[in-house]
Amino acid sequence: ALICNPYEIDDASEVIHRALTMPEDERILRMNYLRRREKLNDVNYWTKSFLSAMGSLQTQEDHDDIGSISMPAVTLDDFDEYLAK
């Protein structure tokens, strides 16, 4: 995989040119690495990673240290109240 910002036209064109002129052995190596990474990081991996990251956030009730990442606990009543507006 080659990374580029699609909003940077000059950079994107350089990356496209690089991809089109890349030696075959490098293309094969990059593709094999990409396929191996995608096989390991499937939807189950991403789901577990996401839920793990969400679980690491602390609610205000759990922790009140200054500077820690926190978010208020959300209940179903909060959604009902929001939807009623």
Coordinates of C-alpha atoms in Angstrom, one line a residue:
A1 CA 0.0 0.0 0.0
L2 CA 1.1 3.5 -0.8
I3 CA -0.3 6.3 1.3
C4 CA -1.3 9.7 0.0
N5 CA -3.6 12.5 0.9
P6 CA -6.2 12.7 -2.0
Y7 CA -6.6 16.4 -1.3
E8 CA -3.0 17.1 -2.2
I9 CA -3.1 16.8 -5.9
D10 CA 0.7 16.9 -6.5
D11 CA 1.4 14.4 -3.8
A12 CA -1.3 12.1 -5.1
S13 CA 0.0 12.2 -8.7
E14 CA 3.5 11.4 -7.5
V15 CA 2.2 8.4 -5.5
I16 CA 0.2 7.2 -8.5
H17 CA 3.3 7.6 -10.7
R18 CA 5.4 5.7 -8.2
A19 CA 2.9 2.9 -8.1
L20 CA 2.8 2.6 -11.9
T21 CA 6.6 2.6 -12.2
M22 CA 7.3 0.4 -9.2
P23 CA 9.5 -2.6 -9.9
E24 CA 7.6 -5.9 -10.0
D25 CA 9.5 -7.4 -7.1
E26 CA 8.6 -4.5 -4.8
R27 CA 4.9 -4.7 -5.9
I28 CA 4.9 -8.4 -5.0
L29 CA 6.6 -7.8 -1.7
R30 CA 4.1 -5.0 -0.8
M31 CA 1.1 -7.0 -1.9
N32 CA 2.2 -10.0 0.1
Y33 CA 2.7 -7.9 3.2
L34 CA -0.7 -6.2 2.7
R35 CA -2.5 -9.5 2.3
R36 CA -0.8 -11.0 5.4
R37 CA -1.8 -7.9 7.4
E38 CA -5.4 -8.0 6.2
K39 CA -5.7 -11.7 7.0
L40 CA -4.5 -11.0 10.6
N41 CA -6.5 -7.8 11.1
D42 CA -9.9 -9.0 10.0
V43 CA -13.3 -7.7 11.1
N44 CA -13.0 -9.6 14.3
Y45 CA -9.7 -8.0 15.2
W46 CA -11.0 -4.5 14.4
T47 CA -14.2 -5.1 16.5
K48 CA -12.2 -6.3 19.5
S49 CA -9.8 -3.4 19.2
F50 CA -12.6 -0.9 19.0
L51 CA -14.5 -2.4 21.9
S52 CA -11.3 -2.6 23.9
A53 CA -10.5 1.0 23.2
M54 CA -14.0 2.0 24.2
G55 CA -13.8 0.0 27.4
S56 CA -10.6 1.9 28.3
L57 CA -12.5 5.2 28.5
Q58 CA -13.5 5.9 32.1
T59 CA -16.8 7.5 33.1
Q60 CA -16.8 10.4 35.4
E61 CA -18.2 8.2 38.2
D62 CA -15.3 5.8 37.8
H63 CA -12.6 8.4 38.0
D64 CA -12.3 12.1 38.6
D65 CA -8.6 12.8 38.2
I66 CA -7.8 16.0 36.4
G67 CA -6.4 15.4 32.9
S68 CA -7.7 11.9 32.5
I69 CA -9.9 11.0 29.5
S70 CA -13.5 10.8 30.7
M71 CA -17.0 10.9 29.4
P72 CA -20.3 10.9 31.3
A73 CA -22.1 7.6 31.5
V74 CA -24.9 7.4 28.9
T75 CA -28.3 5.8 29.6
L76 CA -31.3 4.9 27.4
D77 CA -33.1 7.8 29.1
D78 CA -30.6 10.2 27.5
F79 CA -31.5 8.9 24.1
D80 CA -35.2 9.1 24.7
E81 CA -34.8 12.7 25.9
Y82 CA -32.8 13.6 22.8
L83 CA -35.3 12.0 20.4
A84 CA -38.2 13.7 22.1
K85 CA -36.9 17.1 21.1

